[in-house]
């Protein structure tokens, strides 16, 4: 975990019931430190590394002073190692790709069938497949899988040092946000969190559940390498131009689609599936 200030802003006048005001109230309720950011000039005084115009007026925002970001790759690697030490087995690749269920007469799942053909039996099965969950069971309009764009830009060692104090910044009017430079990889990561893109399963594609309007491919290759829709790359560059215009026209090292699964209320679903 890397502590960093987190600036949340948008191009809108604050109202009493706005999401931003409710978030400030929550921070106060838990006695967490934050700073009201009055305008773009104030944000740039807090963080001189911000060289762009920032969010357009009417600028509304605050800085969470007790925020940060987590290195997901290292976190998952650590969790994997902890699981290995605890005796957990992982079944990967085609041998671990679920393509069907074996059930008894009461619709209790007794085993899952895999792409290589060998079933995996068990007493209980937990579906935690994220955006791929809707490929396996009907979600009955309770979730939707969408692809969000993200980009990675290579920095020189001098630039990593130059931008090391870069805050996390999100313009929730556009959905654009960034992470500070990653020292281990020398990459600057940015993304757009918005409505996202849906993908209709192709005819003949392996999906167990019918009627889901959007799902990522279940079987690799999942997408073209370094692909995002053209308007997605444009939004990545426009967001970068907002905070660091000197980097906005530089080629991306990598572009990708990150699959999300959201519910209408943004709550998690922890329940038994009605079909099983």
Coordinates of C-alpha atoms in Angstrom, one line a residue:
X1 CA 0.0 0.0 0.0
X2 CA 1.3 3.4 -1.0
X3 CA -0.1 6.4 0.8
X4 CA -0.9 9.3 -1.5
X5 CA -3.3 12.3 -1.4
X6 CA -6.5 11.7 -3.4
X7 CA -8.1 14.7 -5.2
X8 CA -11.7 14.3 -6.2
X9 CA -13.1 17.0 -8.4
X10 CA -15.7 17.7 -11.0
X11 CA -17.1 20.4 -13.2
X12 CA -20.2 21.2 -11.3
X13 CA -21.5 23.4 -8.5
X14 CA -21.8 21.5 -5.3
X15 CA -25.3 20.9 -3.9
X16 CA -26.3 19.8 -0.4
X17 CA -27.3 16.3 -1.6
X18 CA -24.5 15.8 -4.2
X19 CA -22.4 12.7 -4.0
X20 CA -19.3 14.8 -3.1
X21 CA -21.0 16.5 -0.2
X22 CA -22.3 13.2 1.1
X23 CA -18.7 11.8 0.9
X24 CA -17.4 14.7 2.8
X25 CA -20.0 14.1 5.5
X26 CA -18.9 10.5 5.7
X27 CA -15.3 11.5 6.1
X28 CA -16.3 13.8 9.0
X29 CA -18.4 11.1 10.5
X30 CA -15.4 8.9 10.8
X31 CA -13.0 11.7 11.7
X32 CA -10.9 11.2 8.6
X33 CA -8.8 14.2 7.4
X34 CA -9.7 16.0 4.2
X35 CA -9.1 19.4 2.7
X36 CA -11.6 21.5 0.8
X37 CA -10.1 22.4 -2.6
X38 CA -11.6 25.7 -3.7
X39 CA -10.5 25.8 -7.4
X40 CA -7.9 24.6 -9.8
X41 CA -5.4 27.1 -8.6
X42 CA -5.7 25.8 -5.1
X43 CA -5.2 22.3 -6.3
X44 CA -2.0 23.4 -8.1
X45 CA -0.7 25.1 -5.0
X46 CA -1.2 21.9 -3.1
X47 CA 0.6 20.0 -5.8
X48 CA 2.9 22.1 -8.0
X49 CA 3.5 19.0 -10.2
X50 CA 0.0 19.5 -11.7
X51 CA 0.8 21.5 -14.8
X52 CA -2.6 21.4 -16.7
X53 CA -5.7 23.5 -16.4
X54 CA -7.5 20.7 -14.3
X55 CA -11.3 20.4 -14.3
X56 CA -13.2 23.2 -16.0
X57 CA -15.1 25.7 -13.9
X58 CA -17.3 25.5 -11.9
X59 CA -14.5 23.5 -10.1
X60 CA -15.7 21.6 -7.1
X61 CA -13.5 19.3 -5.1
X62 CA -11.7 18.1 -2.0
X63 CA -8.6 16.2 -1.1
X64 CA -8.6 13.0 1.0
X65 CA -5.4 13.2 3.0
X66 CA -5.5 9.6 4.2
X67 CA -5.8 7.8 0.9
X68 CA -3.5 5.8 -1.3
X69 CA -3.2 3.0 -3.8
X70 CA -2.4 -0.7 -3.7
X71 CA -0.1 -2.6 -6.0
X72 CA -2.7 -5.2 -7.1
X73 CA -0.1 -7.5 -8.7
X74 CA 2.0 -7.7 -5.5
X75 CA -1.1 -8.1 -3.4
X76 CA -2.5 -11.0 -5.4
X77 CA 1.0 -12.6 -5.5
X78 CA 1.2 -12.4 -1.7
X79 CA -2.3 -13.8 -1.3
X80 CA -1.4 -16.7 -3.7
X81 CA 1.7 -17.5 -1.6
X82 CA -0.3 -17.4 1.6
X83 CA -2.8 -19.8 0.1
X84 CA -0.1 -22.2 -1.0
X85 CA 1.3 -22.2 2.5
X86 CA -2.2 -23.0 3.8
X87 CA -2.5 -26.0 1.5
X88 CA -4.9 -24.4 -1.1
X89 CA -4.6 -25.8 -4.7
X90 CA -5.2 -23.7 -7.8
X91 CA -6.4 -25.4 -11.0
X92 CA -5.4 -23.2 -13.9
X93 CA -5.6 -23.1 -17.7
X94 CA -7.9 -25.4 -19.7
X95 CA -8.0 -27.8 -16.8
X96 CA -9.5 -25.0 -14.6
X97 CA -11.8 -23.4 -17.1
X98 CA -15.4 -24.2 -16.1
X99 CA -17.8 -25.0 -19.0
X100 CA -20.6 -26.8 -17.2
X101 CA -22.2 -28.1 -14.1
X102 CA -23.1 -31.6 -12.9
X103 CA -26.2 -31.5 -10.7
X104 CA -28.4 -33.9 -8.9
X105 CA -32.2 -34.1 -9.1
X106 CA -32.5 -31.3 -6.6
X107 CA -30.2 -29.0 -8.7
X108 CA -27.4 -29.2 -6.2
X109 CA -24.1 -28.8 -8.0
X110 CA -21.9 -31.9 -7.4
X111 CA -19.1 -31.1 -9.8
X112 CA -18.0 -28.6 -12.5
X113 CA -17.0 -29.7 -15.9
X114 CA -13.9 -28.1 -17.4
X115 CA -12.6 -27.4 -20.8
X116 CA -10.2 -30.3 -20.7
X117 CA -13.0 -32.7 -19.7
X118 CA -12.1 -33.7 -16.2
X119 CA -14.7 -32.8 -13.6
X120 CA -13.9 -31.1 -10.3
X121 CA -16.2 -32.3 -7.5
X122 CA -17.0 -30.6 -4.3
X123 CA -19.5 -30.1 -1.5
X124 CA -19.9 -26.3 -2.1
X125 CA -19.1 -24.0 -5.0
X126 CA -18.6 -20.3 -4.8
X127 CA -19.0 -18.3 -8.0
X128 CA -16.6 -15.3 -7.8
X129 CA -15.7 -14.9 -11.5
X130 CA -16.3 -11.2 -11.8
X131 CA -17.4 -10.1 -15.2
X132 CA -17.2 -13.8 -16.4
X133 CA -19.9 -14.8 -13.9
X134 CA -22.6 -13.9 -16.3
X135 CA -21.1 -16.3 -18.9
X136 CA -21.7 -19.2 -16.4
X137 CA -25.1 -18.5 -14.8
X138 CA -28.0 -16.2 -15.6
X139 CA -27.8 -13.0 -13.6
X140 CA -31.4 -12.0 -14.1
X141 CA -30.6 -8.3 -14.7
X142 CA -28.9 -8.0 -11.4
X143 CA -25.4 -7.3 -12.9
X144 CA -23.9 -6.0 -16.1
X145 CA -20.4 -6.6 -17.3
X146 CA -18.7 -3.6 -19.0
X147 CA -15.2 -2.9 -20.3
X148 CA -13.5 0.2 -19.1
X149 CA -10.4 1.7 -20.8
X150 CA -7.0 2.0 -19.2
X151 CA -3.6 3.0 -20.5
X152 CA 0.0 2.7 -19.4
X153 CA 2.7 5.3 -20.4
X154 CA 6.5 4.7 -20.1
X155 CA 8.4 7.3 -18.1
X156 CA 12.2 7.9 -18.0
X157 CA 14.0 7.5 -14.7
X158 CA 14.1 11.3 -14.5
X159 CA 10.4 11.6 -15.1
X160 CA 9.6 9.0 -12.4
X161 CA 11.5 11.2 -10.0
X162 CA 9.8 14.3 -11.4
X163 CA 6.3 13.0 -11.0
X164 CA 6.8 11.0 -7.8
X165 CA 4.7 13.5 -5.8
X166 CA 1.8 13.3 -8.3
X167 CA -1.5 12.8 -6.4
X168 CA -4.2 10.4 -7.3
X169 CA -6.7 12.6 -9.2
X170 CA -10.1 11.9 -10.5
X171 CA -12.5 14.1 -12.4
X172 CA -15.8 12.4 -11.8
X173 CA -17.5 14.5 -14.5
X174 CA -15.4 12.7 -17.1
X175 CA -14.5 9.5 -15.1
X176 CA -10.8 10.0 -15.8
X177 CA -8.3 9.1 -13.0
X178 CA -4.7 8.3 -12.6
X179 CA -2.3 6.5 -10.3
X180 CA 1.1 7.9 -9.4
X181 CA 4.2 6.5 -11.3
X182 CA 5.0 3.0 -10.4
X183 CA 8.7 2.9 -9.4
X184 CA 9.2 -0.8 -10.2
X185 CA 7.9 -0.6 -13.8
X186 CA 8.4 3.2 -14.6
X187 CA 4.8 3.2 -15.9
X188 CA 2.2 5.9 -15.4
X189 CA -1.3 4.3 -15.2
X190 CA -4.6 6.0 -16.0
X191 CA -8.1 4.9 -16.7
X192 CA -11.7 6.1 -17.4
X193 CA -14.4 4.8 -15.1
X194 CA -17.7 5.5 -16.9
X195 CA -20.6 3.7 -18.5
X196 CA -18.1 1.4 -20.2
X197 CA -18.5 -0.7 -23.3
X198 CA -20.7 -3.8 -23.6
X199 CA -19.9 -6.9 -25.7
X200 CA -22.6 -9.2 -27.1
X201 CA -21.4 -12.9 -27.1
X202 CA -20.7 -14.1 -30.7
X203 CA -22.7 -16.8 -32.3
X204 CA -21.3 -20.2 -31.3
X205 CA -19.3 -18.7 -28.4
X206 CA -19.1 -20.8 -25.3
X207 CA -21.5 -19.3 -22.8
X208 CA -23.6 -21.4 -20.4
X209 CA -26.1 -18.6 -19.6
X210 CA -28.4 -17.3 -22.2
X211 CA -29.9 -13.8 -22.4
X212 CA -27.0 -11.8 -20.8
X213 CA -26.5 -8.7 -22.9
X214 CA -22.8 -8.3 -22.2
X215 CA -19.9 -10.7 -21.4
X216 CA -16.2 -10.9 -21.9
X217 CA -15.0 -13.8 -24.0
X218 CA -14.7 -17.0 -21.8
X219 CA -12.0 -18.6 -23.9
X220 CA -8.6 -16.9 -24.8
X221 CA -7.6 -15.1 -26.9
X222 CA -9.9 -12.6 -25.1
X223 CA -9.2 -9.4 -26.9
X224 CA -6.7 -8.0 -29.4
X225 CA -3.5 -7.0 -27.7
X226 CA -3.2 -3.2 -26.9
X227 CA -6.7 -2.5 -28.1
X228 CA -9.2 0.0 -26.8
X229 CA -11.9 1.8 -28.9
X230 CA -10.7 4.9 -30.6
X231 CA -12.9 7.2 -28.5
X232 CA -11.6 5.5 -25.4
X233 CA -8.0 6.3 -26.2
X234 CA -9.1 9.9 -27.0
X235 CA -10.7 10.2 -23.5
X236 CA -7.5 8.8 -21.9
X237 CA -5.4 11.5 -23.6
X238 CA -7.9 14.3 -22.8
X239 CA -7.8 13.4 -19.1
X240 CA -4.0 13.3 -19.1
X241 CA -4.0 16.7 -20.9
X242 CA -6.1 18.0 -18.1
X243 CA -3.4 17.4 -15.5
X244 CA -0.1 16.8 -17.4
X245 CA -0.4 18.3 -20.9
X246 CA 3.3 17.7 -21.6
X247 CA 2.6 14.0 -21.7
X248 CA -0.7 14.0 -23.5
X249 CA 0.6 13.2 -27.0
X250 CA 3.2 10.6 -26.1
X251 CA 2.5 7.0 -27.3
X252 CA 1.0 4.6 -24.9
X253 CA 3.1 1.6 -23.9
X254 CA 0.0 -0.5 -23.4
X255 CA -3.8 0.0 -23.8
X256 CA -6.3 -2.4 -22.4
X257 CA -9.9 -3.0 -21.5
X258 CA -10.6 -3.8 -17.9
X259 CA -13.8 -5.7 -17.2
X260 CA -16.0 -4.6 -14.4
X261 CA -19.2 -6.2 -13.1
X262 CA -21.6 -3.7 -11.5
X263 CA -25.0 -3.9 -9.8
X264 CA -27.6 -1.2 -10.2
X265 CA -27.0 -0.1 -6.6
X266 CA -23.2 -0.8 -6.6
X267 CA -23.8 -3.3 -3.7
X268 CA -22.2 -6.7 -3.7
X269 CA -24.3 -9.9 -4.2
X270 CA -23.6 -12.6 -1.6
X271 CA -26.4 -15.2 -1.9
X272 CA -27.4 -18.6 -3.2
X273 CA -28.2 -18.6 -6.9
X274 CA -31.9 -19.2 -7.5
X275 CA -31.3 -21.8 -10.2
X276 CA -29.1 -24.1 -8.1

